[in-house]
Tab-separated table of C-alpha atoms in Angstrom:
chain	number	residue	atom	x	y	z
U	28	MET	CA	0.000	0.000	0.000
U	29	SER	CA	1.004	3.640	-0.400
U	30	ALA	CA	-0.171	7.125	0.486
U	31	LYS	CA	-1.632	6.126	3.831
U	32	LYS	CA	-3.941	8.590	5.536
U	33	SER	CA	-5.127	8.469	9.131
U	34	LEU	CA	-8.710	9.567	9.658
U	35	PHE	CA	-11.574	9.885	12.000
U	36	GLN	CA	-15.040	9.834	10.524
U	37	GLY	CA	-18.537	10.178	11.873
U	38	GLU	CA	-20.462	8.384	9.177
U	39	SER	CA	-21.989	6.109	11.793
U	40	THR	CA	-24.608	8.764	12.587
U	41	VAL	CA	-27.470	6.488	11.607
U	42	LYS	CA	-30.408	7.821	13.613
U	43	LYS	CA	-33.042	8.437	10.968
U	44	THR	CA	-34.405	11.580	12.527
U	45	ILE	CA	-34.710	15.197	11.507
U	46	LYS	CA	-33.502	18.197	13.415
U	47	ILE	CA	-34.412	21.788	12.681
U	48	SER	CA	-31.130	23.625	13.161
U	49	VAL	CA	-31.306	27.088	14.711
U	50	PRO	CA	-30.221	29.886	14.348
U	51	GLN	CA	-29.304	28.900	10.816
U	52	LEU	CA	-32.882	27.583	10.479
U	53	VAL	CA	-32.028	24.842	8.026
U	54	ILE	CA	-33.917	21.546	8.189
U	55	SER	CA	-31.276	18.900	7.500
U	56	LEU	CA	-31.345	15.129	7.559
U	57	ILE	CA	-28.845	13.433	9.806
U	58	LEU	CA	-28.190	10.669	7.324
U	59	VAL	CA	-27.623	12.242	3.893
U	60	ALA	CA	-25.236	12.136	0.944
U	61	GLY	CA	-24.245	15.695	0.074
U	62	LEU	CA	-24.152	17.077	-3.412
U	63	PHE	CA	-22.779	20.330	-2.029
U	64	THR	CA	-21.644	19.526	1.510
U	65	GLY	CA	-18.736	17.440	2.709
U	66	GLY	CA	-18.502	14.290	4.786
U	67	GLY	CA	-16.928	13.700	8.162
U	68	PHE	CA	-13.355	12.489	7.938
U	69	TRP	CA	-10.248	13.171	9.971
U	70	LEU	CA	-7.298	12.696	7.682
U	71	ALA	CA	-3.483	12.766	7.714
U	72	LYS	CA	-1.089	11.416	5.121
U	73	LYS	CA	2.033	9.335	5.494
U	74	ASP	CA	3.978	7.031	3.227
U	75	SER	CA	4.514	3.287	3.451
U	76	PRO	CA	7.795	1.845	2.115
U	77	LYS	CA	7.251	-0.554	-0.786
U	78	SER	CA	9.839	-2.970	0.586
U	79	GLU	CA	7.925	-3.290	3.840
U	80	THR	CA	4.691	-3.886	1.972
U	81	SER	CA	6.310	-6.555	-0.192
U	82	GLN	CA	7.636	-8.380	2.863
U	83	VAL	CA	4.213	-8.390	4.498
U	84	GLN	CA	2.684	-9.745	1.310
U	85	LYS	CA	5.185	-12.622	1.272
U	86	GLU	CA	4.581	-13.478	4.925
U	87	ASN	CA	0.827	-13.626	4.409
U	88	ALA	CA	0.809	-15.472	1.084
U	89	GLU	CA	0.148	-18.837	2.741
U	90	ASP	CA	-2.840	-17.422	4.614
U	91	LEU	CA	-4.409	-16.418	1.317
U	92	THR	CA	-4.094	-19.836	-0.293
U	93	ALA	CA	-7.699	-20.725	0.543
U	94	VAL	CA	-8.907	-17.451	-0.945
U	95	TYR	CA	-7.027	-18.149	-4.163
U	96	GLN	CA	-8.339	-21.703	-4.313
U	97	LEU	CA	-11.921	-20.491	-3.953
U	98	TYR	CA	-11.325	-17.912	-6.676
U	99	GLN	CA	-9.998	-20.594	-9.017
U	100	THR	CA	-12.828	-23.013	-8.218
U	101	ILE	CA	-15.483	-20.416	-9.006
U	102	GLN	CA	-13.725	-19.405	-12.206
U	103	GLN	CA	-13.472	-22.972	-13.435
U	104	ASN	CA	-16.742	-24.496	-12.275
U	105	TYR	CA	-19.454	-21.833	-11.981
U	106	TYR	CA	-22.237	-22.538	-14.478
U	107	ASP	CA	-22.245	-19.017	-15.947
U	108	ASP	CA	-19.656	-16.456	-17.011
U	109	VAL	CA	-17.944	-14.770	-14.091
U	110	ASP	CA	-16.299	-11.371	-14.234
U	111	LYS	CA	-12.891	-11.647	-12.566
U	112	GLU	CA	-12.950	-8.060	-11.347
U	113	THR	CA	-16.314	-8.638	-9.689
U	114	LEU	CA	-14.904	-11.582	-7.743
U	115	VAL	CA	-11.869	-9.609	-6.619
U	116	GLN	CA	-14.014	-6.669	-5.539
U	117	GLY	CA	-16.291	-9.031	-3.644
U	118	ALA	CA	-13.371	-10.628	-1.821
U	119	LEU	CA	-11.975	-7.255	-0.785
U	120	LYS	CA	-15.337	-6.032	0.480
U	121	GLY	CA	-15.939	-9.339	2.263
U	122	MET	CA	-12.725	-9.099	4.257
U	123	THR	CA	-13.601	-5.715	5.700
U	124	GLU	CA	-17.229	-6.700	6.293
U	125	ALA	CA	-16.011	-9.728	8.281
U	126	LEU	CA	-14.463	-7.316	10.807
U	127	ASP	CA	-17.986	-6.239	11.817
U	128	ASP	CA	-16.682	-2.685	12.154
U	129	PRO	CA	-18.824	0.061	10.574
U	130	TYR	CA	-15.744	2.242	10.120
U	131	SER	CA	-13.555	-0.281	8.299
U	132	THR	CA	-14.424	-0.713	4.666
U	133	TYR	CA	-13.086	-1.316	1.191
U	134	LEU	CA	-13.624	1.718	-1.024
U	135	ASP	CA	-13.985	1.015	-4.736
U	136	ALA	CA	-13.489	3.736	-7.334
U	137	THR	CA	-16.862	5.313	-6.581
U	138	GLY	CA	-16.426	5.223	-2.810
U	139	SER	CA	-12.862	6.487	-2.995
U	140	ALA	CA	-13.880	9.395	-5.217
U	141	ALA	CA	-16.757	10.252	-2.879
U	142	LEU	CA	-14.390	10.271	0.116
U	143	ASN	CA	-11.913	12.585	-1.588
U	144	GLU	CA	-14.620	14.890	-2.913
U	145	SER	CA	-16.265	15.134	0.502
U	146	LEU	CA	-13.067	16.661	1.882
U	147	ALA	CA	-12.484	19.165	-0.911
U	148	ASP	CA	-13.075	22.931	-0.796
U	149	SER	CA	-15.327	22.711	-3.828
U	150	PHE	CA	-16.645	20.287	-6.418
U	151	GLU	CA	-18.503	20.371	-9.693
U	152	GLY	CA	-22.160	19.456	-9.355
U	153	ILE	CA	-25.631	20.943	-8.906
U	154	GLY	CA	-25.731	22.030	-5.247
U	155	ALA	CA	-28.393	19.843	-3.636
U	156	THR	CA	-28.459	17.269	-0.847
U	157	LEU	CA	-29.976	13.813	-1.197
U	158	THR	CA	-31.492	11.329	1.212
U	159	LEU	CA	-33.177	7.962	0.649
U	160	GLN	CA	-36.954	7.642	0.867
U	161	GLU	CA	-38.404	4.183	0.319
U	162	GLU	CA	-35.474	3.141	-1.913
U	163	TRP	CA	-35.688	6.374	-3.929
U	164	PRO	CA	-33.298	9.332	-3.664
U	165	ALA	CA	-34.970	12.623	-2.789
U	166	ILE	CA	-33.888	16.222	-2.238
U	167	ALA	CA	-33.351	16.460	1.517
U	168	GLN	CA	-33.586	20.212	1.971
U	169	THR	CA	-34.212	23.376	-0.014
U	170	PRO	CA	-31.202	23.978	-2.306
U	171	ILE	CA	-29.030	26.974	-1.457
U	172	LYS	CA	-29.771	30.098	-3.474
U	173	GLU	CA	-27.869	30.631	-6.734
U	174	THR	CA	-26.823	26.982	-7.047
U	175	PRO	CA	-27.796	25.124	-10.238
U	176	ALA	CA	-30.363	23.101	-8.289
U	177	ALA	CA	-32.026	26.261	-6.986
U	178	LYS	CA	-31.996	27.902	-10.414
U	179	ALA	CA	-33.622	24.780	-11.879
U	180	GLY	CA	-36.453	25.025	-9.356
U	181	LEU	CA	-35.736	21.860	-7.392
U	182	LYS	CA	-37.453	21.678	-4.010
U	183	ALA	CA	-37.158	19.732	-0.781
U	184	GLU	CA	-38.912	16.355	-0.971
U	185	ASP	CA	-38.547	16.152	-4.782
U	186	ARG	CA	-37.981	12.484	-5.600
U	187	VAL	CA	-35.284	11.835	-8.215
U	188	THR	CA	-36.581	8.807	-10.114
U	189	ALA	CA	-34.052	8.861	-12.945
U	190	VAL	CA	-30.766	10.474	-13.976
U	191	ASP	CA	-30.325	10.915	-17.725
U	192	GLY	CA	-33.059	8.340	-18.239
U	193	ASP	CA	-31.576	5.677	-15.940
U	194	THR	CA	-33.719	4.685	-12.967
U	195	THR	CA	-32.394	5.444	-9.501
U	196	LYS	CA	-34.505	3.015	-7.510
U	197	GLY	CA	-32.411	0.706	-5.382
U	198	LEU	CA	-29.152	2.596	-5.983
U	199	SER	CA	-27.042	3.749	-3.068
U	200	LEU	CA	-26.754	7.463	-2.406
U	201	ASP	CA	-23.116	7.384	-3.494
U	202	GLU	CA	-24.117	5.851	-6.812
U	203	VAL	CA	-26.801	8.469	-7.434
U	204	VAL	CA	-24.476	11.306	-6.415
U	205	ALA	CA	-21.805	10.006	-8.804
U	206	LYS	CA	-24.331	10.071	-11.664
U	207	ILE	CA	-25.489	13.608	-10.893
U	208	ARG	CA	-22.090	15.192	-10.414
U	209	GLY	CA	-20.035	16.174	-13.431
U	210	GLU	CA	-17.942	18.847	-15.114
U	211	LYS	CA	-18.858	22.505	-14.948
U	212	GLY	CA	-21.003	23.504	-17.906
U	213	SER	CA	-22.250	19.990	-18.622
U	214	LYS	CA	-25.933	19.142	-18.269
U	215	VAL	CA	-27.742	16.390	-16.420
U	216	THR	CA	-31.426	15.576	-16.828
U	217	LEU	CA	-33.255	14.610	-13.659
U	218	THR	CA	-36.655	12.977	-13.681
U	219	ILE	CA	-38.517	14.478	-10.735
U	220	GLN	CA	-41.615	13.173	-8.978
U	221	ARG	CA	-43.299	15.956	-7.028
U	222	GLY	CA	-46.541	14.871	-5.429
U	223	GLN	CA	-48.642	13.354	-8.212
U	224	ASP	CA	-46.612	15.000	-10.997
U	225	THR	CA	-43.553	13.590	-12.798
U	226	PHE	CA	-41.411	15.729	-15.089
U	227	ASP	CA	-37.858	16.185	-16.402
U	228	VAL	CA	-35.536	18.985	-15.315
U	229	ALA	CA	-32.322	19.820	-17.177
U	230	VAL	CA	-29.665	21.159	-14.781
U	231	THR	CA	-26.379	22.752	-15.846
U	232	ARG	CA	-23.582	21.769	-13.499
U	233	ASP	CA	-21.275	24.364	-11.942
U	234	VAL	CA	-18.519	24.696	-9.353
U	235	ILE	CA	-20.078	24.420	-5.903
U	236	PRO	CA	-17.959	25.924	-3.110
U	237	VAL	CA	-17.999	23.997	0.143
U	238	GLU	CA	-18.249	26.511	2.954
U	239	THR	CA	-17.811	24.881	6.340
U	240	VAL	CA	-17.760	27.915	8.643
U	241	HIS	CA	-20.556	30.485	8.970
U	242	GLY	CA	-20.340	33.493	11.271
U	243	GLN	CA	-22.601	36.308	12.425
U	244	LEU	CA	-23.086	38.608	15.390
U	245	ASP	CA	-25.853	37.775	17.814
U	246	GLU	CA	-28.967	39.778	16.955
U	247	THR	CA	-29.499	41.160	20.468
U	248	ASN	CA	-25.937	41.202	21.812
U	249	GLN	CA	-23.554	42.523	19.177
U	250	THR	CA	-20.504	41.626	21.267
U	251	VAL	CA	-21.114	37.878	20.854
U	252	GLY	CA	-20.025	36.232	17.628
U	253	TYR	CA	-21.792	33.043	16.539
U	254	VAL	CA	-19.633	30.586	14.559
U	255	GLN	CA	-21.154	27.440	13.049
U	256	ILE	CA	-18.670	24.745	11.981
U	257	THR	CA	-20.383	22.142	9.805
U	258	THR	CA	-17.384	19.859	9.215
U	259	PHE	CA	-13.574	19.917	9.404
U	260	GLY	CA	-12.537	20.099	5.747
U	261	THR	CA	-9.396	21.123	3.895
U	262	GLY	CA	-10.165	24.826	4.149
U	263	THR	CA	-12.008	24.917	7.474
U	264	ALA	CA	-9.112	26.148	9.620
U	265	LYS	CA	-8.506	29.045	7.254
U	266	GLU	CA	-12.240	29.800	7.146
U	267	LEU	CA	-12.372	29.828	10.953
U	268	LYS	CA	-9.456	32.269	11.211
U	269	GLU	CA	-11.035	34.635	8.703
U	270	THR	CA	-14.444	34.382	10.370
U	271	ILE	CA	-12.990	35.157	13.803
U	272	LYS	CA	-11.086	38.130	12.373
U	273	ASP	CA	-14.196	39.466	10.640
U	274	LEU	CA	-16.326	39.089	13.755
U	275	ARG	CA	-13.677	40.832	15.858
U	276	LYS	CA	-13.710	43.771	13.463
U	277	ALA	CA	-17.511	43.832	13.714
U	278	GLY	CA	-17.313	44.096	17.508
U	279	ALA	CA	-17.297	40.524	18.835
U	280	LYS	CA	-15.696	40.144	22.257
U	281	SER	CA	-16.662	36.482	22.783
U	282	PHE	CA	-17.685	33.532	20.613
U	283	ILE	CA	-20.180	30.677	20.475
U	284	LEU	CA	-18.712	27.748	18.521
U	285	ASP	CA	-21.468	25.485	17.192
U	286	VAL	CA	-20.458	21.929	16.202
U	287	ARG	CA	-23.940	20.433	16.487
U	288	GLN	CA	-24.627	17.870	13.736
U	289	ASN	CA	-20.953	18.087	12.730
U	290	PRO	CA	-19.872	14.521	11.770
U	291	GLY	CA	-16.110	15.056	11.928
U	292	GLY	CA	-13.259	16.179	9.704
U	293	LEU	CA	-9.608	16.310	8.803
U	294	LEU	CA	-6.950	15.605	11.409
U	295	GLU	CA	-4.849	18.547	10.292
U	296	ALA	CA	-7.831	20.892	10.452
U	297	VAL	CA	-9.146	19.944	13.888
U	298	GLN	CA	-5.675	19.978	15.448
U	299	GLU	CA	-4.967	23.429	14.036
U	300	MET	CA	-8.390	24.711	15.052
U	301	ALA	CA	-8.279	23.333	18.612
U	302	SER	CA	-4.775	24.733	19.040
U	303	MET	CA	-6.144	28.231	18.370
U	304	PHE	CA	-8.116	28.061	21.623
U	305	LEU	CA	-5.509	26.342	23.837
U	306	GLU	CA	-2.328	27.552	25.468
U	307	ASP	CA	0.774	26.086	23.858
U	308	GLY	CA	1.642	22.741	25.411
U	309	LYS	CA	-1.929	21.857	26.371
U	310	VAL	CA	-3.130	18.451	25.154
U	311	ILE	CA	-5.531	18.394	22.202
U	312	VAL	CA	-5.996	14.628	21.854
U	313	GLN	CA	-4.377	11.322	22.764
U	314	PHE	CA	-4.077	8.151	20.678
U	315	GLU	CA	-3.785	4.542	21.839
U	316	ASP	CA	-2.704	1.676	19.581
U	317	SER	CA	-3.476	-2.040	19.822
U	318	GLN	CA	-0.561	-2.533	22.241
U	319	GLY	CA	-1.778	0.164	24.622
U	320	ALA	CA	0.978	2.609	23.698
U	321	ARG	CA	-0.139	6.241	23.824
U	322	THR	CA	0.879	9.365	21.964
U	323	LYS	CA	-0.573	12.856	22.115
U	324	THR	CA	-0.889	16.081	20.162
U	325	VAL	CA	-0.421	19.387	21.983
U	326	ALA	CA	-1.222	22.970	21.064
U	327	SER	CA	1.636	24.867	19.463
U	328	SER	CA	2.490	27.737	17.141
U	329	GLU	CA	3.523	25.115	14.601
U	330	LEU	CA	-0.120	24.015	14.465
U	331	ASP	CA	-1.963	27.331	14.649
U	332	GLY	CA	0.660	29.662	13.169
U	333	GLY	CA	0.532	31.817	16.281
U	334	PHE	CA	-3.155	32.676	15.807
U	335	LYS	CA	-4.875	32.472	19.191
U	336	VAL	CA	-8.420	33.117	20.362
U	337	THR	CA	-8.168	34.285	23.953
U	338	GLU	CA	-11.672	35.732	24.219
U	339	PRO	CA	-14.336	33.804	26.190
U	340	VAL	CA	-15.895	30.992	24.145
U	341	ALA	CA	-18.633	28.381	24.578
U	342	VAL	CA	-19.066	25.218	22.501
U	343	LEU	CA	-22.454	23.824	21.433
U	344	VAL	CA	-22.791	20.044	20.875
U	345	ASP	CA	-25.540	17.482	20.356
U	346	GLY	CA	-26.008	13.769	19.767
U	347	ASN	CA	-24.782	14.136	16.214
U	348	SER	CA	-21.517	15.860	17.052
U	349	ALA	CA	-19.163	13.024	16.197
U	350	SER	CA	-15.525	12.109	15.876
U	351	ALA	CA	-13.391	15.222	15.185
U	352	ALA	CA	-16.220	17.412	16.497
U	353	GLU	CA	-16.008	15.491	19.780
U	354	ILE	CA	-12.230	15.921	19.836
U	355	PHE	CA	-12.632	19.667	19.352
U	356	ALA	CA	-15.217	19.953	22.120
U	357	ALA	CA	-13.252	17.716	24.505
U	358	ALA	CA	-10.044	19.688	23.938
U	359	LEU	CA	-11.723	22.978	24.790
U	360	LYS	CA	-13.578	21.442	27.734
U	361	GLU	CA	-10.669	19.623	29.362
U	362	SER	CA	-7.629	21.664	28.290
U	363	ALA	CA	-9.107	25.168	28.187
U	364	ASN	CA	-11.915	24.874	30.750
U	365	ARG	CA	-14.452	26.207	28.283
U	366	PRO	CA	-18.161	25.408	28.771
U	367	VAL	CA	-19.607	22.737	26.475
U	368	ILE	CA	-23.369	23.170	26.168
U	369	GLY	CA	-26.054	20.903	24.706
U	370	THR	CA	-26.577	17.152	24.866
U	371	LYS	CA	-24.244	14.157	25.046
U	372	THR	CA	-22.268	13.725	21.812
U	373	PHE	CA	-22.439	10.730	19.477
U	374	GLY	CA	-19.511	8.719	20.884
U	375	LYS	CA	-17.189	7.712	18.054
U	376	GLY	CA	-13.775	7.048	19.575
U	377	THR	CA	-11.801	5.097	17.004
U	378	MET	CA	-9.259	6.129	14.395
U	379	GLN	CA	-9.170	4.928	10.822
U	380	GLN	CA	-6.340	4.840	8.315
U	381	VAL	CA	-6.928	5.086	4.584
U	382	ALA	CA	-4.403	3.515	2.238
U	383	ASP	CA	-4.345	3.301	-1.545
U	384	LEU	CA	-4.720	-0.227	-2.894
U	385	ASP	CA	-4.370	0.858	-6.508
U	386	GLU	CA	-5.126	3.931	-8.615
U	387	ASP	CA	-8.868	3.732	-7.967
U	388	SER	CA	-9.491	1.927	-4.690
U	389	GLU	CA	-8.639	2.413	-1.028
U	390	LEU	CA	-8.847	0.549	2.260
U	391	LYS	CA	-10.263	2.369	5.286
U	392	LEU	CA	-9.266	0.471	8.433
U	393	THR	CA	-9.652	1.111	12.160
U	394	VAL	CA	-6.145	1.161	13.645
U	395	ALA	CA	-6.361	2.953	17.008
U	396	LYS	CA	-8.467	4.642	19.661
U	397	TRP	CA	-8.522	8.355	20.362
U	398	LEU	CA	-8.860	9.655	23.903
U	399	THR	CA	-9.720	13.022	25.409
U	400	PRO	CA	-6.914	15.132	26.949
U	401	LYS	CA	-7.641	13.526	30.326
U	402	GLY	CA	-7.520	10.038	28.821
U	403	THR	CA	-11.243	9.256	28.550
U	404	TRP	CA	-12.456	7.002	25.731
U	405	VAL	CA	-15.845	8.330	24.634
U	406	ASN	CA	-16.616	5.495	22.215
U	407	GLU	CA	-20.320	4.526	22.378
U	408	LYS	CA	-20.641	6.773	25.452
U	409	GLY	CA	-20.268	10.279	24.104
U	410	LEU	CA	-18.832	13.396	25.670
U	411	ALA	CA	-21.063	14.827	28.392
U	412	PRO	CA	-21.708	18.586	28.201
U	413	THR	CA	-20.935	20.806	31.157
U	414	ILE	CA	-24.381	22.392	30.754
U	415	GLU	CA	-27.344	20.405	29.394
U	416	ALA	CA	-29.750	22.155	27.013
U	417	ASP	CA	-31.700	21.104	23.936
U	418	TYR	CA	-34.356	22.032	21.400
U	419	PRO	CA	-38.035	21.280	22.130
U	420	SER	CA	-39.024	17.712	21.235
U	421	PHE	CA	-40.903	18.567	18.033
U	422	ALA	CA	-37.646	19.746	16.456
U	423	TYR	CA	-36.620	16.090	16.123
U	424	LEU	CA	-39.693	14.917	14.233
U	425	PRO	CA	-39.427	13.923	10.557
U	426	PRO	CA	-40.369	16.653	8.067
U	427	ILE	CA	-43.978	17.018	7.001
U	428	SER	CA	-44.809	14.451	4.362
U	429	ARG	CA	-45.527	15.640	0.827
U	430	SER	CA	-46.400	12.169	-0.427
U	431	ALA	CA	-50.185	12.672	-0.214
U	432	ASN	CA	-52.820	15.375	0.229
U	433	TYR	CA	-54.035	14.482	3.696
U	434	GLN	CA	-57.594	15.459	4.590
U	435	LEU	CA	-60.398	15.064	7.111
U	436	GLY	CA	-60.730	11.474	8.326
U	437	ASP	CA	-57.191	10.331	7.505
U	438	ARG	CA	-55.213	8.605	10.261
U	439	GLY	CA	-51.674	7.435	10.837
U	440	GLN	CA	-48.175	8.329	12.001
U	441	GLU	CA	-47.795	11.167	9.490
U	442	ILE	CA	-50.979	12.777	10.852
U	443	ASP	CA	-49.640	12.434	14.381
U	444	TYR	CA	-46.487	14.324	13.351
U	445	LEU	CA	-48.607	16.968	11.627
U	446	ASN	CA	-50.733	17.498	14.725
U	447	GLN	CA	-47.606	17.818	16.874
U	448	PHE	CA	-46.250	20.489	14.533
U	449	LEU	CA	-49.547	22.357	14.618
U	450	ALA	CA	-49.636	22.111	18.409
U	451	ALA	CA	-46.147	23.640	18.499
U	452	LEU	CA	-47.671	26.586	16.617
U	453	ASP	CA	-50.337	26.878	19.355
U	454	TYR	CA	-53.172	25.151	17.500
U	455	PRO	CA	-55.278	22.747	19.665
U	456	THR	CA	-54.393	19.537	17.798
U	457	SER	CA	-53.256	16.107	18.979
U	458	GLY	CA	-53.387	12.400	18.176
U	459	ASP	CA	-53.038	10.498	14.902
U	460	SER	CA	-56.396	11.562	13.443
U	461	PHE	CA	-56.971	14.330	10.893
U	462	ASN	CA	-59.930	15.814	12.753
U	463	ASP	CA	-61.884	19.057	12.789
U	464	ALA	CA	-59.170	20.815	14.801
U	465	THR	CA	-56.535	19.782	12.245
U	466	GLN	CA	-58.679	21.028	9.393
U	467	ALA	CA	-59.390	24.336	11.131
U	468	ALA	CA	-55.687	24.882	11.809
U	469	LEU	CA	-54.765	24.238	8.171
U	470	LYS	CA	-57.460	26.611	6.934
U	471	GLU	CA	-56.151	29.368	9.185
U	472	ILE	CA	-52.566	28.796	8.022
U	473	GLN	CA	-53.646	28.769	4.371
U	474	ALA	CA	-55.575	32.013	4.800
U	475	LYS	CA	-52.613	33.713	6.492
U	476	ASN	CA	-50.332	32.702	3.605
U	477	ASN	CA	-52.709	33.570	0.756
U	478	LEU	CA	-53.103	29.929	-0.234
U	479	PRO	CA	-56.298	28.209	-1.396
U	480	VAL	CA	-58.279	27.585	1.790
U	481	THR	CA	-59.031	23.880	1.413
U	482	GLY	CA	-58.315	22.521	4.885
U	483	THR	CA	-56.240	19.729	3.321
U	484	LEU	CA	-52.481	19.278	3.554
U	485	ASP	CA	-50.654	19.928	0.270
U	486	GLY	CA	-47.045	20.815	-0.495
U	487	GLU	CA	-47.485	24.597	-0.287
U	488	THR	CA	-49.250	24.329	3.045
U	489	ALA	CA	-46.496	22.062	4.359
U	490	ASP	CA	-43.913	24.668	3.281
U	491	ALA	CA	-45.832	27.381	5.129
U	492	ILE	CA	-45.999	25.268	8.307
U	493	GLU	CA	-42.260	24.563	8.238
U	494	LEU	CA	-41.441	28.244	7.733
U	495	ALA	CA	-43.615	29.074	10.732
U	496	LEU	CA	-41.906	26.370	12.791
U	497	ASN	CA	-38.482	27.733	11.874
U	498	ALA	CA	-39.570	31.193	12.971
U	499	SER	CA	-40.971	29.864	16.242
U	500	LEU	CA	-37.701	28.086	17.019
U	501	LYS	CA	-35.695	31.297	16.998
U	502	GLY	CA	-36.526	31.709	20.632
U	503	GLN	CA	-36.311	28.016	21.516
U	504	ASP	CA	-32.685	27.173	20.812
U	505	PHE	CA	-32.023	26.684	24.506
U	506	ALA	CA	-28.391	25.591	24.057
U	507	TYR	CA	-27.650	28.782	22.145
U	508	GLN	CA	-29.436	30.832	24.794
U	509	LYS	CA	-27.358	29.181	27.521
U	510	GLY	CA	-24.246	30.029	25.529
U	511	ILE	CA	-25.239	33.679	25.428
U	512	GLU	CA	-25.901	33.604	29.178
U	513	GLU	CA	-22.483	32.093	29.895
U	514	LEU	CA	-20.674	34.661	27.786
U	515	THR	CA	-22.531	37.710	29.052
U	516	LYS	CA	-22.971	37.017	32.765
């Protein structure tokens, strides 16, 4: 193997729930494949001598005799034609699957490309995010303005049934994403199912920048700067420095650092970023190998270039802050005594290494544990916040369904969710029945938004409800509010 890379990744965030993120007010699925956002990997490169690799291959040749014999037997005796490459790929995938480790996997050309693209500062595509719905890919959230997807009129909940005429049913998200992405200026035709309508949309691909840091001053206290970090990508450390500088110029005297729903990131990035908030010599993270030997990374000017944030800060976390996000929060909590506010983090405490197998494929393998500065292993336990705070419960419900026009007399789980959303908007609804109260609430919402007053649930009415919910949550981000209290008391 060559070009080894050590990484931490939070792709194990598999809770199929929805969270309405505030104050950014973006409804985002926890389990998605991004067409404009990156993934969660913590990465560092190092080389592996070819001579060492060759020696290992020789030592293990006898162990692989049975594998080779099976390969030969299938080739010679299977009743139908067998593609040799398919067998090899299957064997490689089978070895990693046998480890029963969700973080160790064989990455074929498609998976390897997706990994590398997820860590880039930009890519060429359409600027939308996909999720799976009943074996079909669908747009997970409203596309960002000015992206090709937004210009083409794509909407949240649009089901992508075909790409350039090829069906998407049953494909993995990575496979669909690979079909949709392409060179700037090229076109891709998506077949969209929206409610009862099906139609084609031609989208011209473009360069989509991946912005991982977003900053703004608090609306009521202009001395507090809010910084949302969505992942730890190749340009995130630089983005963070520039954001902090800009907020300082705007008047910020303290900062809220939000890593909620952040699945992880690059090793180089998170080490540099954590070092900005720690005194030189303070521990950022520890590593432990299979023999129990430990090493550690400490804050230094070599990591952060001498850029330090000495103002008061608070860190926001939740159950989907994973991997590198947990390292970042733990470093500030244990080595800088900064408050960590929110809910217990995901708990992903292992380290993976990625190594090239050939020009197109890679092996991602768990090789070590990571520990907090005080030596705690958070795997499957999570990092506990110093101050607990969360959104109201309805923020975790799935989005309003657009699959049918629900009306008086309908029942089911989707109606239960709808009634909970309406109750959150102070309408007297409850239960899993579309009753008179539900109908009355929808009519009032439709009238307020200049929509046809039908009392049934259609896509436009669902959009209006979600916008109202987003607005109502501005004052219910209790973790953010606690952060403001900590920084201004």
